[in-house]
Short mmCIF file of C-alpha atoms and ligand atoms in Angstrom, two decimals:
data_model
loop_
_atom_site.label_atom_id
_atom_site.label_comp_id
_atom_site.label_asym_id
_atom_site.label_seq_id
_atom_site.Cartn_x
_atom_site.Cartn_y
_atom_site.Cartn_z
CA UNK Q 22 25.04 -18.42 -35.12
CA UNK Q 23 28.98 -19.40 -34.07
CA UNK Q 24 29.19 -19.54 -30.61
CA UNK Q 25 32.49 -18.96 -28.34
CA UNK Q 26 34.98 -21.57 -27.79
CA UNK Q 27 35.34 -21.47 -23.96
CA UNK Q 28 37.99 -24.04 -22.86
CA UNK Q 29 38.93 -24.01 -19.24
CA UNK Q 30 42.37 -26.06 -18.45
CA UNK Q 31 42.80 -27.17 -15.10
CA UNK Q 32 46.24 -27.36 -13.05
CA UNK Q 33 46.63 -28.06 -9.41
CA UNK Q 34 44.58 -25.46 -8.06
CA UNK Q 35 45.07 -23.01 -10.93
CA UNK Q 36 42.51 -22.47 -13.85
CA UNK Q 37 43.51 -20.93 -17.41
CA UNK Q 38 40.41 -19.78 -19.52
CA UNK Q 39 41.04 -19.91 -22.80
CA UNK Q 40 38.60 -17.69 -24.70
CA UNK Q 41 38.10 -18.25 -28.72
CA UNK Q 42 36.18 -16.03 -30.79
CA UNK Q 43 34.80 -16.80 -34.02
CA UNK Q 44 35.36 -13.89 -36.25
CA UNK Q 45 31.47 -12.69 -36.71
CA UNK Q 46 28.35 -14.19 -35.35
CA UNK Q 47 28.73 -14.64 -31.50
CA UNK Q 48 25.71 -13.47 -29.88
CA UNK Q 49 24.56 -13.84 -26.40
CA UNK Q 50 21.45 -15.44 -25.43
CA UNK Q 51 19.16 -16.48 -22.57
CA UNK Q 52 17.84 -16.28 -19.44
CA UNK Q 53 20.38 -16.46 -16.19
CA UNK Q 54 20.42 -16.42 -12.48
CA UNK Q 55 23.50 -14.74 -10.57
CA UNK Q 56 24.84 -16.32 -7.27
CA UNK Q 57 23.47 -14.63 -3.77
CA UNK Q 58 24.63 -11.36 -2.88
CA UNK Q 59 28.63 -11.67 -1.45
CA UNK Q 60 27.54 -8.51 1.37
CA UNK Q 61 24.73 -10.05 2.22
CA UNK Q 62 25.50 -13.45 2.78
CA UNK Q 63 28.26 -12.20 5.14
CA UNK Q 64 26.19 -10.08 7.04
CA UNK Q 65 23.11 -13.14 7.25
CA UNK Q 66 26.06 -15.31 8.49
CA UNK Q 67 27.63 -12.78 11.08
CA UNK Q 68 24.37 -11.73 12.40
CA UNK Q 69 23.01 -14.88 12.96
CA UNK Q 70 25.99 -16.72 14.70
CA UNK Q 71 25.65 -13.55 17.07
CA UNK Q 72 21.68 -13.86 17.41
CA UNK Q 73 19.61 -15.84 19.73
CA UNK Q 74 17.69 -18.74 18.04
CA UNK Q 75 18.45 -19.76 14.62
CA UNK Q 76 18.56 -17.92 11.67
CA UNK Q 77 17.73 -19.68 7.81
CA UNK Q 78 19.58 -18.34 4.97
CA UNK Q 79 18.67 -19.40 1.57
CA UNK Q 80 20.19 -18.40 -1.65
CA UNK Q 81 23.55 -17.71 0.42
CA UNK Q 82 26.54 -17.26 -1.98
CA UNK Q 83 28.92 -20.88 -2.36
CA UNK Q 84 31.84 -18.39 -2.96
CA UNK Q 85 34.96 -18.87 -1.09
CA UNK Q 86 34.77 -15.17 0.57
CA UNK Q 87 31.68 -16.57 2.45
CA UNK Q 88 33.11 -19.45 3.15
CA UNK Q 89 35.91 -17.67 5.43
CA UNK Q 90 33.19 -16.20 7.10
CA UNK Q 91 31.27 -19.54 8.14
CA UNK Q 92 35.00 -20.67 9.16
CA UNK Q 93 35.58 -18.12 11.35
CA UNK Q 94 32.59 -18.18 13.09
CA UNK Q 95 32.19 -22.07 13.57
CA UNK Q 96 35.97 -21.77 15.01
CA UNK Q 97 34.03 -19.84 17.94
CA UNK Q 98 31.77 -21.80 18.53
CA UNK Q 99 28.67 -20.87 16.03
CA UNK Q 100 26.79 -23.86 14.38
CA UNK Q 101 26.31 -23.06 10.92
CA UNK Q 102 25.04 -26.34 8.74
CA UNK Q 103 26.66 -27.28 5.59
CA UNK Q 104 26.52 -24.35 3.33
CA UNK Q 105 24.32 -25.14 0.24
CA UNK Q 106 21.86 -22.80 -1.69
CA UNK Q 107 18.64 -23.99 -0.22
CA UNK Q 108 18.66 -23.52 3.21
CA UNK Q 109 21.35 -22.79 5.70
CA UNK Q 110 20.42 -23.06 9.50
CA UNK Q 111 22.73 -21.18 11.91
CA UNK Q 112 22.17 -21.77 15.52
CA UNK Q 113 23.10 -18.72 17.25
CA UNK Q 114 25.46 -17.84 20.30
CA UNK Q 115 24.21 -14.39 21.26
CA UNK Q 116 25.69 -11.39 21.52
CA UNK Q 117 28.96 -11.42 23.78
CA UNK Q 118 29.10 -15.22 24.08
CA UNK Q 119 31.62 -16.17 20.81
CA UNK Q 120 34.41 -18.33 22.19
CA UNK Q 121 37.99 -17.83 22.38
CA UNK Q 122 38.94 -19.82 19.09
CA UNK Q 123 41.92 -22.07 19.79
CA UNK Q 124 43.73 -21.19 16.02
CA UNK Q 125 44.27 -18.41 14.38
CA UNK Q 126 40.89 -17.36 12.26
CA UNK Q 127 41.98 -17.37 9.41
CA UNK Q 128 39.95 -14.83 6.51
CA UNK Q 129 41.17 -15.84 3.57
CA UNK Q 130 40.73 -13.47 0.23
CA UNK Q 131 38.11 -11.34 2.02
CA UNK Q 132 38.07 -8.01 3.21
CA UNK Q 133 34.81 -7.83 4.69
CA UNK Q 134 35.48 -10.73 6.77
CA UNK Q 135 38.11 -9.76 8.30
CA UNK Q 136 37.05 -5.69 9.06
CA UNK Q 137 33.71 -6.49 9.95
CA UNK Q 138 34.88 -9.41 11.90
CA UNK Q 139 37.33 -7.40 14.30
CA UNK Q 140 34.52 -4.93 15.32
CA UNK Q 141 33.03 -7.78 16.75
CA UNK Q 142 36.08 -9.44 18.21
CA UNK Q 143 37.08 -6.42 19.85
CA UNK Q 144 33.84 -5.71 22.06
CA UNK Q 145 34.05 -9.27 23.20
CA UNK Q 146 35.46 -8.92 26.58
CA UNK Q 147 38.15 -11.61 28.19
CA UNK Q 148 38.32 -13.68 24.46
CA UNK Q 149 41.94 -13.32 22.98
CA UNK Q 150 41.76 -13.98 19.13
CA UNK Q 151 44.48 -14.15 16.09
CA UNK Q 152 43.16 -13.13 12.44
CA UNK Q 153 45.16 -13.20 8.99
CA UNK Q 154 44.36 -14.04 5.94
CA UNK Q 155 45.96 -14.46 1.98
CA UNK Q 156 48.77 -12.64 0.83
CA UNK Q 157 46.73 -10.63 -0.78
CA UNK Q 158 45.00 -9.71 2.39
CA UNK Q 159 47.78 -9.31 4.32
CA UNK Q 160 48.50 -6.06 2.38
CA UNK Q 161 45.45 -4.72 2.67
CA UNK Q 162 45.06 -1.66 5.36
CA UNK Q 163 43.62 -2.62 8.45
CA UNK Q 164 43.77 1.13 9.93
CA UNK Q 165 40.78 2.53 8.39
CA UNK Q 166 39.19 -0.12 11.07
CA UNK Q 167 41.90 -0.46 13.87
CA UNK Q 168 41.76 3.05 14.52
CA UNK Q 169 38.10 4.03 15.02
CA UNK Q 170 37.86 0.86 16.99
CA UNK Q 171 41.08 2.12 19.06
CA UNK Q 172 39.14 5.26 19.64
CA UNK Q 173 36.52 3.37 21.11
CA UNK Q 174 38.85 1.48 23.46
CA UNK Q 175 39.96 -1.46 21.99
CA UNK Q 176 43.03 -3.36 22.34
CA UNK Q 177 44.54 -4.37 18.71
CA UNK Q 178 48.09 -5.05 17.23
CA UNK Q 179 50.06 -5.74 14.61
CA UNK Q 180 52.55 -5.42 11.96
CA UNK Q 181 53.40 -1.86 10.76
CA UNK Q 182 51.56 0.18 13.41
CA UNK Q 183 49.05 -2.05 13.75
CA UNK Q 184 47.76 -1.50 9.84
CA UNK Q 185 48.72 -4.85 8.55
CA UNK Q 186 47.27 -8.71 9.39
CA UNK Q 187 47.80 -10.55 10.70
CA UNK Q 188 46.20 -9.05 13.71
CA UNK Q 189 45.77 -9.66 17.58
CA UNK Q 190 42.78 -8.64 19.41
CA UNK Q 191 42.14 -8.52 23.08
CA UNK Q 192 38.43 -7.95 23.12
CA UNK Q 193 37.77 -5.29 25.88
CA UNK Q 194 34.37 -3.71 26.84
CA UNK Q 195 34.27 -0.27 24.58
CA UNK Q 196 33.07 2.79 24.61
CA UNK Q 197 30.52 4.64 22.54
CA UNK Q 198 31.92 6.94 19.98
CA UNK Q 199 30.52 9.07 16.64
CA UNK Q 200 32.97 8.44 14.24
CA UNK Q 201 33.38 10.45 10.86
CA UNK Q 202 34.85 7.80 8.28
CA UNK Q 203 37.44 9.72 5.82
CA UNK Q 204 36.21 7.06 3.47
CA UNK Q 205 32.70 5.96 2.45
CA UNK Q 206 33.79 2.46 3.12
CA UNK Q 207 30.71 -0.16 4.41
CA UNK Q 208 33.19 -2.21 5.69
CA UNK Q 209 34.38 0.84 8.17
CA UNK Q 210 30.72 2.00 8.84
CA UNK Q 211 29.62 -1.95 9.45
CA UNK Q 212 32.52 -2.53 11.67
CA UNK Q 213 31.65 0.19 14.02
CA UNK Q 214 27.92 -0.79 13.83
CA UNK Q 215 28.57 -4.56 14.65
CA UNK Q 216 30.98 -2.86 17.84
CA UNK Q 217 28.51 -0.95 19.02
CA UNK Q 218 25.93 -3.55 19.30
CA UNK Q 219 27.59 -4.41 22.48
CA UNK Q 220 28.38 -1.07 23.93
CA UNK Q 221 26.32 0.89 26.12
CA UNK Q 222 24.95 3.81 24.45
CA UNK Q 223 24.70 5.21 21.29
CA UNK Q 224 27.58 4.63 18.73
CA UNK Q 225 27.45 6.46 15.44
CA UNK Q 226 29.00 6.46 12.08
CA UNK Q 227 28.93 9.61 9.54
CA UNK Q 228 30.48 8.94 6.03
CA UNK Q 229 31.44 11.40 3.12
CA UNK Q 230 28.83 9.63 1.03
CA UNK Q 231 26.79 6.88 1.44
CA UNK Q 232 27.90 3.33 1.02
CA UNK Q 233 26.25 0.25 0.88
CA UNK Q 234 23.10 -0.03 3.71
CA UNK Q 235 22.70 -4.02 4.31
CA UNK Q 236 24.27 -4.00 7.24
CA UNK Q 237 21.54 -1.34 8.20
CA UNK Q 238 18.92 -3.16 7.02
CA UNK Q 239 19.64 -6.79 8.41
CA UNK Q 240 20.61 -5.31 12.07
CA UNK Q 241 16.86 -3.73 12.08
CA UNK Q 242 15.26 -6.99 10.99
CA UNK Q 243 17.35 -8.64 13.63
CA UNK Q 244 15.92 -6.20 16.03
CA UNK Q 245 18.79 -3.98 16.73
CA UNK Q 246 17.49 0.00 17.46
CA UNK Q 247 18.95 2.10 14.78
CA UNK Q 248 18.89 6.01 13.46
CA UNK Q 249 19.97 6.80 10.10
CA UNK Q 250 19.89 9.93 8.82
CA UNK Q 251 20.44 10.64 5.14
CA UNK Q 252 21.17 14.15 4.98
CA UNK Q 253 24.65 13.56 6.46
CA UNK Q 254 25.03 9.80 5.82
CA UNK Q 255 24.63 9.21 9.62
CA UNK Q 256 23.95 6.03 11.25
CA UNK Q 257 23.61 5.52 14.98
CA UNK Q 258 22.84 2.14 16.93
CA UNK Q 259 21.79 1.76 20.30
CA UNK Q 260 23.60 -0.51 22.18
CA UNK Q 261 23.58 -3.13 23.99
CA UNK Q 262 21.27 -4.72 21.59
CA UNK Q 263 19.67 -8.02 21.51
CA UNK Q 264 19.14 -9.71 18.54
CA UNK Q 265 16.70 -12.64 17.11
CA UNK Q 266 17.19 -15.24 14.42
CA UNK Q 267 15.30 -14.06 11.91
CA UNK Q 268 14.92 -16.13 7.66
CA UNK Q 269 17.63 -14.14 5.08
CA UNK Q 270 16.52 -14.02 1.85
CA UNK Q 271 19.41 -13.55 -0.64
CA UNK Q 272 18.93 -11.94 -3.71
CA UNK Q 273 21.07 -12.35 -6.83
CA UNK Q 274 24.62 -10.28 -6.29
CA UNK Q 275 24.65 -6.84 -9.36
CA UNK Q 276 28.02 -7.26 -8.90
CA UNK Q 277 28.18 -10.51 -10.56
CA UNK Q 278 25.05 -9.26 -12.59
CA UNK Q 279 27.43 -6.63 -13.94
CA UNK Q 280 29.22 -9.21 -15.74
CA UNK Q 281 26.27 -10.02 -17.63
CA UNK Q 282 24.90 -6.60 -18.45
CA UNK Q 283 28.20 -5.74 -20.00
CA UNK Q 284 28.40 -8.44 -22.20
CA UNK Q 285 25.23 -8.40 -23.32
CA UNK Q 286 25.63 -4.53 -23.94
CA UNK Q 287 28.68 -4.82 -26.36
CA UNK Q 288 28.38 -8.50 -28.21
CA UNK Q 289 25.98 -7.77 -31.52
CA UNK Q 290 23.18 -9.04 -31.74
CA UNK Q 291 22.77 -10.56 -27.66
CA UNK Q 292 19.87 -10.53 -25.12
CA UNK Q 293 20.04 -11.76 -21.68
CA UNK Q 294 17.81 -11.63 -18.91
CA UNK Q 295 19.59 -11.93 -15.47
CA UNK Q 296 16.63 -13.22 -12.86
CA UNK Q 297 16.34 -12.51 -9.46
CA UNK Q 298 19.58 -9.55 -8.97
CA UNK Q 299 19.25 -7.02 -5.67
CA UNK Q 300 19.06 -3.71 -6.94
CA UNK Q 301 18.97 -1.93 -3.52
CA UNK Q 302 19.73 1.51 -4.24
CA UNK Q 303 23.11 1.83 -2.22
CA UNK Q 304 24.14 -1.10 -5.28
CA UNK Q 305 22.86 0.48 -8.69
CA UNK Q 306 25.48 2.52 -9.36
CA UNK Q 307 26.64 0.26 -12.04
CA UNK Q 308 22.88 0.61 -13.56
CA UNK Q 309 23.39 4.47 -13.64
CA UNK Q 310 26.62 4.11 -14.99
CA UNK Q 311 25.76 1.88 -18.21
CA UNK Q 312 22.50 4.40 -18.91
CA UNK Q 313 24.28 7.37 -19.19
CA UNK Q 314 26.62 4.61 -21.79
CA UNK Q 315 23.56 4.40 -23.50
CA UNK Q 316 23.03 0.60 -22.59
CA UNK Q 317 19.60 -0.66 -23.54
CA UNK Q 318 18.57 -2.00 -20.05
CA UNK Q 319 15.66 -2.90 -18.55
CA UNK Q 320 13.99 -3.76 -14.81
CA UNK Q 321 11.52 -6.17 -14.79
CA UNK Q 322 9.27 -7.66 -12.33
CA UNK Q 323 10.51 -4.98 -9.70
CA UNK Q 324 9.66 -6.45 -6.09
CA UNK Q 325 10.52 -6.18 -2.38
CA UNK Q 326 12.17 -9.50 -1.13
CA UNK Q 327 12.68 -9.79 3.13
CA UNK Q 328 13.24 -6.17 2.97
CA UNK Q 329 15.80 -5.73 -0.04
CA UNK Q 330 14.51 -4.72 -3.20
CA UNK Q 331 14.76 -7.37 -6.54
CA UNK Q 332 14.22 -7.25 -10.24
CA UNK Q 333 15.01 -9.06 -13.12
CA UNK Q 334 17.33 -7.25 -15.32
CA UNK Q 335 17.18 -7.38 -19.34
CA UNK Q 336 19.78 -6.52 -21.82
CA UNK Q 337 19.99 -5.91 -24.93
CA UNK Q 338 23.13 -5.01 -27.68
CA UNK Q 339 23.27 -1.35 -28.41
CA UNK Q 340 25.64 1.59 -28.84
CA UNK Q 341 27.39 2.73 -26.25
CA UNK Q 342 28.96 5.89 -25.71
CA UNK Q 343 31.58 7.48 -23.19
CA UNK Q 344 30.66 8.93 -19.97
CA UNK Q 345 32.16 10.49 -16.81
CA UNK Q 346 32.19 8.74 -13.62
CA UNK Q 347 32.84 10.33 -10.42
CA UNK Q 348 32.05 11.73 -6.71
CA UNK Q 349 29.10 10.05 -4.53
CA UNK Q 350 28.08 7.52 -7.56
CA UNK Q 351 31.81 5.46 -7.36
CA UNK Q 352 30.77 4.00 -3.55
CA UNK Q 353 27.69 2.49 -5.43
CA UNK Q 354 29.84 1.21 -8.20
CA UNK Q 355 32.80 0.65 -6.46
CA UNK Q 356 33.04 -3.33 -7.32
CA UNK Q 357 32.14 -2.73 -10.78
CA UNK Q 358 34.43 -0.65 -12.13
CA UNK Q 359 36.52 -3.24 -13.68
CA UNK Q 360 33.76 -4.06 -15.67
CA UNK Q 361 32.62 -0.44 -16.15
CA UNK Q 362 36.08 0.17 -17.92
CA UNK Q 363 35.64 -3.14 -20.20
CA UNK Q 364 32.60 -1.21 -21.35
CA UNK Q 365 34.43 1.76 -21.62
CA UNK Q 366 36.84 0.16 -24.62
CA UNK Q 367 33.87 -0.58 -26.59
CA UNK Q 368 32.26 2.74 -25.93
CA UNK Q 369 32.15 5.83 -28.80
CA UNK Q 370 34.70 8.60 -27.18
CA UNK Q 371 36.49 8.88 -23.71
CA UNK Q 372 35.47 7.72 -20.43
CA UNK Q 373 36.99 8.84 -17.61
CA UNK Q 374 36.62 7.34 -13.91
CA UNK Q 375 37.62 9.46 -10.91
CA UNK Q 376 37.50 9.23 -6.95
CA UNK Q 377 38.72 6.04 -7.38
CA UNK Q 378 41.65 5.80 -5.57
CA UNK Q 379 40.05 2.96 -3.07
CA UNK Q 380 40.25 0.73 -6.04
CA UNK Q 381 44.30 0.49 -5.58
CA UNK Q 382 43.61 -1.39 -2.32
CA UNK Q 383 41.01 -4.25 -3.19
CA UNK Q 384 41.91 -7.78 -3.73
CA UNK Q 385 44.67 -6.16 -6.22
CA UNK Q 386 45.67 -2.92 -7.47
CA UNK Q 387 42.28 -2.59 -10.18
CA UNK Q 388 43.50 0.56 -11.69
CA UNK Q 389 46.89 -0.71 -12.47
CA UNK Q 390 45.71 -4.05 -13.66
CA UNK Q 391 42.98 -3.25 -15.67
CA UNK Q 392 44.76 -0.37 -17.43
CA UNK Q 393 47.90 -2.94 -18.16
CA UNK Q 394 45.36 -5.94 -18.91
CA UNK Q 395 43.37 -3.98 -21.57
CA UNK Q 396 46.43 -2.46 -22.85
CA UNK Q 397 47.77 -5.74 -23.51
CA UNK Q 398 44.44 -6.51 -25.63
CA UNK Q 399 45.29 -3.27 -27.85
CA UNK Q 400 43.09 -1.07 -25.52
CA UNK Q 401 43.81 2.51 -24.65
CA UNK Q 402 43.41 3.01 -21.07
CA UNK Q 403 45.72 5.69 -19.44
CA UNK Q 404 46.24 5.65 -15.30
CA UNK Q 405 44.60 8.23 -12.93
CA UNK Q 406 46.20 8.93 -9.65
CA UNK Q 407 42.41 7.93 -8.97
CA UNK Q 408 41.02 6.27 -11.96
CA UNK Q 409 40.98 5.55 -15.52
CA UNK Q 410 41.05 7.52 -18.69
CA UNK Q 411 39.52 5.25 -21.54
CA UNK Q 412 39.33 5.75 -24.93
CA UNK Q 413 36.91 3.29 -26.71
CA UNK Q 414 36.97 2.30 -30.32
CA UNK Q 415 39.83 0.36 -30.51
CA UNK Q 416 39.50 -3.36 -31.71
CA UNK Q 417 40.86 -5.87 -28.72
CA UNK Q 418 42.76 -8.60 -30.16
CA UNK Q 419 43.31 -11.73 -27.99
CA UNK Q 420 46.51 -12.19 -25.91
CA UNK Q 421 47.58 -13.67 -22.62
CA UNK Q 422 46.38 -11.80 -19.70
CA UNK Q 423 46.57 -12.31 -15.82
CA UNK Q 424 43.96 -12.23 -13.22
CA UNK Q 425 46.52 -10.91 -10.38
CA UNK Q 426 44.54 -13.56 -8.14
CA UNK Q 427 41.49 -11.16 -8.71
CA UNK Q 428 38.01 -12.56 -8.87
CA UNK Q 429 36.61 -9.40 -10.29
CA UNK Q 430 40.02 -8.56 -12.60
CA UNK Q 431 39.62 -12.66 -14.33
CA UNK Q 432 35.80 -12.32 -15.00
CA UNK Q 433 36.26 -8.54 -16.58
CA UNK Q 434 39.01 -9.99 -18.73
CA UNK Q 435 36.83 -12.59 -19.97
CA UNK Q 436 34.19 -10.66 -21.03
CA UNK Q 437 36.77 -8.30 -22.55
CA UNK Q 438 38.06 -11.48 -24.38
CA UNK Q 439 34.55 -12.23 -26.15
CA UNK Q 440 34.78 -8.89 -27.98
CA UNK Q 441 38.48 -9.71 -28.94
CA UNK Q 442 39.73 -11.07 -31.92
CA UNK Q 443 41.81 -14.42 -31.92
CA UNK Q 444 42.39 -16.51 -28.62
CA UNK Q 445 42.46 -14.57 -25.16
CA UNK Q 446 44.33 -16.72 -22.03
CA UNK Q 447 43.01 -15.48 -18.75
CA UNK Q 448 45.90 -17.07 -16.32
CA UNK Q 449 44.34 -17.00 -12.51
CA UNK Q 450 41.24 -17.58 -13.16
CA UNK Q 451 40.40 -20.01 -10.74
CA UNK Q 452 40.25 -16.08 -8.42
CA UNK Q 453 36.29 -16.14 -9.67
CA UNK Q 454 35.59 -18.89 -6.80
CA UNK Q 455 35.91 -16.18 -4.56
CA UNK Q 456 32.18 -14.71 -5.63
CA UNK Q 457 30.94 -16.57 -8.84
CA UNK Q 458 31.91 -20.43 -8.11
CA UNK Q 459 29.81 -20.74 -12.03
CA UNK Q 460 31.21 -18.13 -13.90
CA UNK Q 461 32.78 -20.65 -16.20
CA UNK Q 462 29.64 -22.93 -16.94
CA UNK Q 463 27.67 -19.54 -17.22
CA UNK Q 464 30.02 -18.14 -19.78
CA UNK Q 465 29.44 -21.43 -21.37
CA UNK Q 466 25.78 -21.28 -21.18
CA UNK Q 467 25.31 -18.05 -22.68
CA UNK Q 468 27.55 -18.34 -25.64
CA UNK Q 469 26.25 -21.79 -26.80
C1 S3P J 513 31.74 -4.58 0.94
C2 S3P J 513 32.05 -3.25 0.84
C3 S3P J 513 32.90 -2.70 -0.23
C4 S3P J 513 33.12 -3.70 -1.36
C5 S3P J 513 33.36 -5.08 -0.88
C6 S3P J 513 32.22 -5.57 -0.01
C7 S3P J 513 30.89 -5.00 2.06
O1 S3P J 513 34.14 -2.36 0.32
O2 S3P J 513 34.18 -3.28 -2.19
O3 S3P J 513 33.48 -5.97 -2.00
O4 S3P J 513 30.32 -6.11 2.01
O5 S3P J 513 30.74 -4.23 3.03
P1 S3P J 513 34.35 -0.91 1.00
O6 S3P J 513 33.16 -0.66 1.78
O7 S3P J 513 35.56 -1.01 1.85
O8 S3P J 513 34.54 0.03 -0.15
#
């Protein structure tokens, strides 16, 4: 067996991956745990700064997105330990009592710091607060949360209508709304939730389809009252709530997972077993997905772990074919779709992703890149207004490629690059920090 040369070159704070593929033999092998769960570990951070008592988080992701998070909230006043895999001990403020931070909080790469952040800075009456974040974030819209909260009273500016950050919150005591979301976004739905926890009454959210539940699940084990009701993708909480420290459990995130059960579904000859991954329902989109491929996957040890469910997750090479992916399934997907079209390339026929159109507005532009990325490689991936069209079968020959500063764009690439011929360059890789801190030594580990 050849393995992979995997050579990562260091500059400043930038990281090229060089990728180097022998021309037969590379198979992957082993036995591999994924990093804690990037939604969760926000949420188990968030919740228990605004709990009373201390919370325990173990298995938290070491990702920089998180990291913003526990920054933020220390900056008003939350005491969250040294963040390390094993335990994490946050002393919580409760509800209401976050202090007026004295600098701007600053979110960094991530999204779901930031939107689920300003519900709660806007129901905190009297508190002032200033929120940006990377350039990349700075682009990113802001309305889809500004305006439901601006229904429900709050006081919230900045640039271009108040869409853009950096942002400027007054926090105000709100009112109780029932909002239907345009989007199934759980950024938007958790936002509203974590904004009614401190207004009286009952605040609910109603999306087009459902997205991701943790922020359901971890308010009810921290004791907040809520009603969900699946035949219209309602949620309503009861507020004021009060909430408890409770011990977070963090499973393995699918999304990095995904990674994983792609490669191992298109290198000959590979088997890996990826321990411990969440495969809560509102998540297993990508699962769905690769079966209809024709991926050869398998749960194992399926289990219940402080209330999210857990598996181990087995792959094995196989033939895949094309598929069509669209309506309610891309919300359960909706991270993975990168990595759903690297599949696609290697896949008999053409796939074609629609309903996509949120993709244009993550950390990059992930239709645009992708479909230029993989072209690059000798792929044939034609742009959607709101997805991909992919046409699999054609050989992928190494090249230089970009990550756009895209955590999830520089790991799809390099799994791309291990079914390419010749040398693939992933420039901006260092972006994988954001959620995988390990891809590299992982990549390393499985190919050797
Ligand atoms: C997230 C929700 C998703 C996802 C993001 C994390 C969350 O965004 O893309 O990586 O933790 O709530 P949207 O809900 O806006 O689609």
């Amino acid at each position: 067996m050849s393995t992979a040369i995997i050579t990562p070159k260091r500059t400043d704070n930038q990281l090229d991956l060089i990728i180097h593929r022998p021309i037969s033999g590379l198979s992957l092998q082993g036995t591999l745990r994924v990093p804690g769960d990037k939604s969760i570990s926000h949420r188990a951070l968030m919740l228990g700064a605004l709990a009373q008592g201390e919370t325990q988080i173990q298995g938290l992701l070491l990702g920089e997105d998180p990291r913003s998070t526990a920054g933020c909230f220390r900056a008003m006043g939350a005491e969250i330990s040294e963040l390390n895999t094993e335990q994490v001990t946050v002393k919580g403020i409760g509800l209401g009592k976050l202090q007026e931070p004295v600098e701007v909080l600053n979110a960094g790469n991530s999204g779901t710091t930031l939107r689920l952040m300003l519900g709660i800075l806007a129901s905190h009456p009297e508190r002032f607060f200033a929120v940006t974040g990377d350039s990349s974030l700075r682009s990113r819209p802001m309305s889809r949360v500004v305006k439901p909260l601006q229904e429900m009273g709050a006081n919230i500016w900045g640039r271009q209508g108040n869409s853009l950050a950096p942002l400027a919150i007054q926090g105000s005591q709100l009112q109780p709304i029932h909002y239907h979301s345009p989007i199934a976004s759980a950024q938007v739905k958790s936002c509203i939730l974590l904004a009614g926890l401190m207004v009286e009454g009952e605040t609910t959210v109603t999306e087009p389809a459902l997205s991701r539940d943790h922020s359901e699940r971890m308010l009810q084990a921290f004791g907040a009252k809520l009603r969900i009701e699946p035949e219209t993708n309602s949620v309503t909480i009861a507020g004021p709530a009060q909430l408890q420290g409770q011990t977070v459990i963090v499973p393995g995130d699918i999304s990095s997972a995904a990674f994983w059960l792609v490669a191992g579904a298109i290198v000959p000859d590979s088997e890996l077993l990826i321990a411990n991954v969440g495969v809560n329902p509102t998540r297993t989109g990508i699962l769905e997905a690769l079966e209809m491929m024709g991926a050869d996957i398998q749960l194992e040890n399926q289990r219940v772990v402080a209330g999210e469910p857990v598996a181990d997750l087995r792959v094995r090479h196989g033939r895949l074919k094309a598929c069509k992916i669209a309506g309610d399934i891309i919300p359960r997907l909706i991270d993975e779709i990168p990595i759903l079209a690297v599949a696609a390339v290697f896949a008999e026929g053409t796939t074609v992703i629609q309903d996509a159109a949120e993709l244009r507005v993550k950390e990059s532009d992930r239709l645009a890149v992708m479909a230029s990325q993989l072209n690059k490689m000798g792929a044939r991936v034609t742009e959607l207004p709101d997805g991909l069209e992919i046409t699999g079968g054609t050989p992928l020959t190494g090249t230089e490629v970009e990550s756009y500063t895209d955590h999830r764009i520089a790991m799809s690439l390099a799994i791309a690059a291990l079914n390419a011929t010749n040398t693939t360059t992933i420039h901006g890789a260092e972006a994988a920090a954001i959620s995988y801190p390990d891809f590299v030594t992982t990549l390393q580990q499985v190919c050797d």
